[in-house]
C-alpha angles and dihedrals in degrees: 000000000000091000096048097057096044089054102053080052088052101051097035074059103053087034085065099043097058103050078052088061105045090049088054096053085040089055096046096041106118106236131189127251108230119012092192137121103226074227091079097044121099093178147351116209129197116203104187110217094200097056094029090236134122135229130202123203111196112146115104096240092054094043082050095047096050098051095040090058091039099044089057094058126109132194149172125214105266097187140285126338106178116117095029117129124183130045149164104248134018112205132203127175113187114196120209087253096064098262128127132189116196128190131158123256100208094169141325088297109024136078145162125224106168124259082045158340137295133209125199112239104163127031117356133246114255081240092170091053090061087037090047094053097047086052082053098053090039089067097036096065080048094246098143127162 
């Protein structure tokens, strides 16, 4: 009976140890930003979180473009990120087939993927191109500063 008993502690431990440390390879392994052929994109929209407007980017070079940066992108979870409010670039990518996948540009090396954060640690995000269309729509709808 004794045995028994130690052995289903044994193997509950083990058991235990080893989901542990799964969770915590899973956790380290790098992953990229964005899996997706531009192909498949209708549309990317950037919602700034500092001026409150949208930009959509729908012309096939800039939808190229886009994917193309973000899909070269590697990172690695950099903790937690429920509960956070606030952010530099809310990105949606719409597919032709009605889906959408959304994730938050916070800098070149820096995004947020509920449940957590990202950090870059291969190629960068063209941050400023994103940065430098939302100026130009900016002062396109005539809501200078």
């Amino acid at each position: 009976m004794k045995s028994i008993t130690r052995k289903r502690i044994l193997i509950t431990a083990v058991s235990v140890l080893l989901i542990i440390a799964l969770l915590i390879v899973w956790y380290f392994i790098p992953v990229k930003l964005l899996k997706i052929n531009a192909e498949d994109i209708e549309k990317i929209t950037v919602f700034d979180g500092g001026r409150g407007i949208e930009t959509e980017f729908t012309a096939r070079e800039d939808i190229e473009y886009l994917t193309e940066n973000l899909s070269s992108v590697t990172m690695k979870r950099d903790g937690i990120s429920l509960g956070y409010s606030g952010y530099s670039f809310r990105t949606t990518v719409y597919l032709k087939n009605g889906s959408e996948k959304s994730f938050i540009i916070n800098g070149e090396d820096s995004v947020r993927d509920d449940p957590f954060f990202y950090k870059v640690t291969e190629g960068r995000i063209d941050y400023k191109f994103i940065e430098n269309r939302i100026n130009a729509q900016y002062e396109n709808d005539g809501n200078q500063r």
